[in-house]
Amino acid sequence: MPAANARALPTTDAVPSTESLLPEGFTPAARRALAKADPVLGDLMKRVGPFRMKVNSIQSPFLALAESIVYQQLTGKAAATIFGRVCERVGTGKRFTPEAVLAHPVEGLREAGLSGAKTAALRDLAAKALDGEVPTLARAKRMSDAELVEHLIKVRGIGQWTVEMLLIFRLGRPDVLPVDDYGIRKGFMLTYGLSELPRPKELLAHGERWRPWRTVASWYLWRSLDLLKSAPSGRSAR
């Protein structure tokens, strides 16, 4: 299977029910089922402890993606400063609209600290939001993960990983596996005792046993890196 196809498959065509959205939807029964399907992951879950993933609510996918564009390749503090300047010019909260972004001069966005590439990406996001490619929050909730990925990666500067982070941490989707994420791949390598990082398609194949809770498995793999950091010097987190 080509790598490009491997990246296109972590998401699902099913629209999750309200009851399954994370973190509230992950019940003790679901935890037991996941541990039974993969005892190694079950051991990691015991070592990490309770599932404590937090979902940050959003007013709109447009605003969340605009923030993601600004934050790309910057430290949190620097990005927050620049995004704050952009909001001062365009508008905050509900006033941060596609129309407001496109109405603001390019020079003003650059003066706020955006690079030329990020300015172009933000304006493309706004244009595609007006064209309907970027859904409203109400519409996004009715769309499957795969549909959201298909629509949103058409935006300049938005890749599948960015959409997957939106699905996980903003929409609480339960079955997302970001196979290209370095932290996920390294966490899998450490947890399963591999000598090298797994290829995305290998991680994708293994993750089939985690359905319909691949987001939960992903969160625990991220947390496995915290165990490594807290392990005594000279000892493995395992």
Short mmCIF file of C-alpha atoms in Angstrom, two decimals:
data_model
loop_
_atom_site.label_atom_id
_atom_site.label_comp_id
_atom_site.label_asym_id
_atom_site.label_seq_id
_atom_site.Cartn_x
_atom_site.Cartn_y
_atom_site.Cartn_z
CA MET A 1 0.00 0.00 0.00
CA PRO A 2 1.49 3.39 -0.97
CA ALA A 3 2.35 5.74 1.88
CA ALA A 4 -0.07 8.34 0.58
CA ASN A 5 -2.92 5.83 0.90
CA ALA A 6 -1.78 4.90 4.38
CA ARG A 7 -2.19 8.49 5.44
CA ALA A 8 -5.65 8.69 3.97
CA LEU A 9 -7.11 5.80 5.97
CA PRO A 10 -6.81 6.58 9.72
CA THR A 11 -10.18 8.33 9.69
CA THR A 12 -13.60 6.74 9.43
CA ASP A 13 -16.65 7.25 7.24
CA ALA A 14 -18.97 6.83 10.22
CA VAL A 15 -20.37 9.84 12.05
CA PRO A 16 -19.97 9.17 15.81
CA SER A 17 -22.95 9.43 18.08
CA THR A 18 -23.06 12.10 20.76
CA GLU A 19 -22.72 9.37 23.39
CA SER A 20 -19.39 8.20 21.96
CA LEU A 21 -17.63 11.56 21.85
CA LEU A 22 -14.61 11.92 24.09
CA PRO A 23 -13.87 12.14 26.93
CA GLU A 24 -17.32 11.41 28.38
CA GLY A 25 -18.04 8.60 25.92
CA PHE A 26 -15.08 6.46 27.01
CA THR A 27 -16.59 4.19 29.67
CA PRO A 28 -14.97 1.51 31.89
CA ALA A 29 -16.53 -1.10 29.60
CA ALA A 30 -14.84 0.48 26.59
CA ARG A 31 -11.54 0.54 28.47
CA ARG A 32 -11.83 -3.17 29.26
CA ALA A 33 -12.67 -3.97 25.64
CA LEU A 34 -9.65 -2.01 24.39
CA ALA A 35 -7.31 -3.71 26.89
CA LYS A 36 -8.66 -7.13 25.94
CA ALA A 37 -8.12 -6.43 22.24
CA ASP A 38 -4.51 -5.37 22.89
CA PRO A 39 -2.97 -6.50 26.22
CA VAL A 40 0.21 -4.48 25.58
CA LEU A 41 -1.82 -1.32 25.25
CA GLY A 42 -3.79 -2.43 28.30
CA ASP A 43 -0.57 -2.56 30.32
CA LEU A 44 0.33 0.94 29.14
CA MET A 45 -3.11 2.18 30.17
CA LYS A 46 -2.58 0.78 33.68
CA ARG A 47 0.81 2.47 33.98
CA VAL A 48 -0.43 5.83 32.72
CA GLY A 49 -3.65 5.83 34.71
CA PRO A 50 -7.12 7.22 33.96
CA PHE A 51 -7.98 8.69 30.59
CA ARG A 52 -7.77 12.46 31.10
CA MET A 53 -7.83 13.90 27.61
CA LYS A 54 -9.34 17.37 27.48
CA VAL A 55 -11.41 18.62 24.58
CA ASN A 56 -11.33 22.37 23.98
CA SER A 57 -14.65 23.61 22.68
CA ILE A 58 -14.70 25.73 19.53
CA GLN A 59 -17.02 28.34 18.11
CA SER A 60 -16.30 27.26 14.54
CA PRO A 61 -13.87 25.08 12.59
CA PHE A 62 -12.89 28.22 10.70
CA LEU A 63 -11.65 29.96 13.83
CA ALA A 64 -9.90 26.82 15.10
CA LEU A 65 -8.11 26.31 11.80
CA ALA A 66 -7.15 29.97 11.58
CA GLU A 67 -5.48 29.61 14.96
CA SER A 68 -3.76 26.41 13.81
CA ILE A 69 -2.32 28.19 10.79
CA VAL A 70 -0.88 30.94 12.96
CA TYR A 71 0.59 28.44 15.44
CA GLN A 72 2.42 26.34 12.85
CA GLN A 73 6.19 26.14 13.45
CA LEU A 74 6.12 28.64 16.33
CA THR A 75 6.45 28.34 20.09
CA GLY A 76 3.18 28.68 21.97
CA LYS A 77 4.01 32.07 23.44
CA ALA A 78 5.11 33.63 20.15
CA ALA A 79 2.12 32.20 18.29
CA ALA A 80 -0.32 33.41 20.94
CA THR A 81 1.12 36.92 20.66
CA ILE A 82 0.79 36.97 16.88
CA PHE A 83 -2.70 35.47 16.92
CA GLY A 84 -3.72 38.10 19.45
CA ARG A 85 -2.49 40.84 17.12
CA VAL A 86 -4.39 39.30 14.22
CA CYS A 87 -7.57 39.20 16.30
CA GLU A 88 -7.09 42.83 17.29
CA ARG A 89 -7.17 43.73 13.63
CA VAL A 90 -9.79 41.30 12.35
CA GLY A 91 -12.04 40.79 15.37
CA THR A 92 -12.35 38.41 18.30
CA GLY A 93 -14.77 35.55 18.90
CA LYS A 94 -17.82 35.68 16.65
CA ARG A 95 -16.41 38.75 14.91
CA PHE A 96 -13.50 36.70 13.56
CA THR A 97 -15.27 35.76 10.33
CA PRO A 98 -14.14 34.87 6.81
CA GLU A 99 -15.55 38.17 5.59
CA ALA A 100 -13.56 40.09 8.19
CA VAL A 101 -10.33 38.32 7.26
CA LEU A 102 -10.75 39.01 3.55
CA ALA A 103 -11.74 42.62 4.19
CA HIS A 104 -8.55 43.30 6.14
CA PRO A 105 -5.56 44.48 4.08
CA VAL A 106 -2.81 41.96 3.50
CA GLU A 107 -0.31 44.50 4.81
CA GLY A 108 -2.16 44.63 8.13
CA LEU A 109 -1.97 40.87 8.55
CA ARG A 110 1.74 40.95 7.77
CA GLU A 111 2.23 43.76 10.28
CA ALA A 112 0.59 41.55 12.91
CA GLY A 113 3.48 39.13 12.44
CA LEU A 114 2.17 36.66 9.87
CA SER A 115 4.56 35.42 7.22
CA GLY A 116 3.61 35.72 3.58
CA ALA A 117 2.80 32.00 3.44
CA LYS A 118 0.59 32.14 6.54
CA THR A 119 -1.19 35.25 5.30
CA ALA A 120 -1.95 33.47 2.02
CA ALA A 121 -3.11 30.38 3.93
CA LEU A 122 -5.39 32.40 6.21
CA ARG A 123 -6.98 34.19 3.26
CA ASP A 124 -7.41 30.90 1.40
CA LEU A 125 -9.10 29.45 4.50
CA ALA A 126 -11.47 32.41 4.57
CA ALA A 127 -12.26 32.11 0.87
CA LYS A 128 -12.96 28.40 1.13
CA ALA A 129 -15.13 28.99 4.20
CA LEU A 130 -17.27 31.35 2.14
CA ASP A 131 -17.39 28.74 -0.64
CA GLY A 132 -18.65 26.13 1.82
CA GLU A 133 -15.53 23.95 1.85
CA VAL A 134 -14.95 24.79 5.52
CA PRO A 135 -18.14 23.79 7.34
CA THR A 136 -19.88 25.52 10.18
CA LEU A 137 -19.69 23.82 13.57
CA ALA A 138 -23.23 22.48 13.23
CA ARG A 139 -22.44 20.99 9.84
CA ALA A 140 -19.09 19.63 10.99
CA LYS A 141 -20.82 17.67 13.74
CA ARG A 142 -22.89 15.92 11.07
CA MET A 143 -19.87 15.04 8.93
CA SER A 144 -17.69 11.97 9.25
CA ASP A 145 -13.99 12.21 10.03
CA ALA A 146 -13.14 11.25 6.45
CA GLU A 147 -15.44 13.92 5.02
CA LEU A 148 -13.88 16.59 7.20
CA VAL A 149 -10.39 15.58 6.18
CA GLU A 150 -11.38 15.58 2.51
CA HIS A 151 -12.83 19.08 2.73
CA LEU A 152 -10.25 20.74 4.95
CA ILE A 153 -7.01 19.54 3.37
CA LYS A 154 -8.04 21.52 0.29
CA VAL A 155 -7.14 24.65 2.27
CA ARG A 156 -3.68 26.00 1.65
CA GLY A 157 -1.41 25.22 4.59
CA ILE A 158 -3.76 22.65 6.15
CA GLY A 159 -2.58 19.04 6.07
CA GLN A 160 -4.14 15.86 7.37
CA TRP A 161 -2.30 16.07 10.72
CA THR A 162 -3.80 19.50 11.42
CA VAL A 163 -7.29 18.20 10.66
CA GLU A 164 -6.68 15.16 12.87
CA MET A 165 -5.75 17.42 15.78
CA LEU A 166 -9.00 19.32 15.20
CA LEU A 167 -10.94 16.05 15.20
CA ILE A 168 -9.31 14.86 18.42
CA PHE A 169 -8.84 17.91 20.61
CA ARG A 170 -11.64 20.18 19.38
CA LEU A 171 -14.41 17.81 18.24
CA GLY A 172 -13.70 14.87 20.57
CA ARG A 173 -13.89 12.27 17.81
CA PRO A 174 -13.20 8.81 19.31
CA ASP A 175 -11.63 6.92 16.39
CA VAL A 176 -8.75 8.99 14.99
CA LEU A 177 -5.23 7.60 14.59
CA PRO A 178 -2.63 10.17 13.40
CA VAL A 179 -0.20 7.67 11.88
CA ASP A 180 2.22 10.39 10.72
CA ASP A 181 2.55 11.95 14.17
CA TYR A 182 6.10 11.53 15.50
CA GLY A 183 4.98 11.26 19.12
CA ILE A 184 2.49 8.50 18.26
CA ARG A 185 5.10 6.56 16.32
CA LYS A 186 7.75 6.93 19.01
CA GLY A 187 5.29 6.00 21.73
CA PHE A 188 4.37 2.87 19.78
CA MET A 189 8.03 1.98 19.32
CA LEU A 190 8.70 2.29 23.06
CA THR A 191 5.52 0.54 24.18
CA TYR A 192 5.90 -2.44 21.86
CA GLY A 193 9.69 -2.75 22.21
CA LEU A 194 10.58 -2.00 18.61
CA SER A 195 14.08 -1.07 17.47
CA GLU A 196 12.88 1.65 15.11
CA LEU A 197 9.87 3.82 14.44
CA PRO A 198 7.00 1.97 12.77
CA ARG A 199 6.00 2.99 9.30
CA PRO A 200 2.61 4.69 9.06
CA LYS A 201 1.00 1.74 7.27
CA GLU A 202 2.31 -0.67 9.95
CA LEU A 203 0.87 1.49 12.71
CA LEU A 204 -2.38 1.76 10.77
CA ALA A 205 -2.64 -2.01 10.42
CA HIS A 206 -1.96 -2.62 14.13
CA GLY A 207 -4.46 0.07 15.06
CA GLU A 208 -7.34 -1.85 13.49
CA ARG A 209 -7.68 -3.75 16.78
CA TRP A 210 -8.22 -0.46 18.62
CA ARG A 211 -11.40 0.48 16.74
CA PRO A 212 -13.64 2.30 17.60
CA TRP A 213 -11.33 3.93 20.19
CA ARG A 214 -8.18 4.74 18.24
CA THR A 215 -8.15 8.26 19.65
CA VAL A 216 -7.88 6.77 23.14
CA ALA A 217 -4.99 4.55 22.04
CA SER A 218 -3.31 7.59 20.50
CA TRP A 219 -3.64 9.57 23.73
CA TYR A 220 -2.03 6.76 25.73
CA LEU A 221 0.81 6.45 23.24
CA TRP A 222 1.49 10.18 23.65
CA ARG A 223 1.46 9.72 27.42
CA SER A 224 3.99 6.87 27.15
CA LEU A 225 6.58 9.54 26.35
CA ASP A 226 5.82 11.18 29.70
CA LEU A 227 6.60 7.86 31.39
CA LEU A 228 9.96 7.83 29.62
CA LYS A 229 10.75 11.35 30.88
CA SER A 230 9.84 10.42 34.47
CA ALA A 231 11.77 7.12 34.49
CA PRO A 232 14.94 7.06 36.67
CA SER A 233 18.16 7.85 34.80
CA GLY A 234 19.52 4.87 32.94
CA ARG A 235 16.24 2.93 33.06
CA SER A 236 13.60 2.41 30.41
CA ALA A 237 10.05 3.64 30.93
CA ARG A 238 8.99 0.01 30.49
#
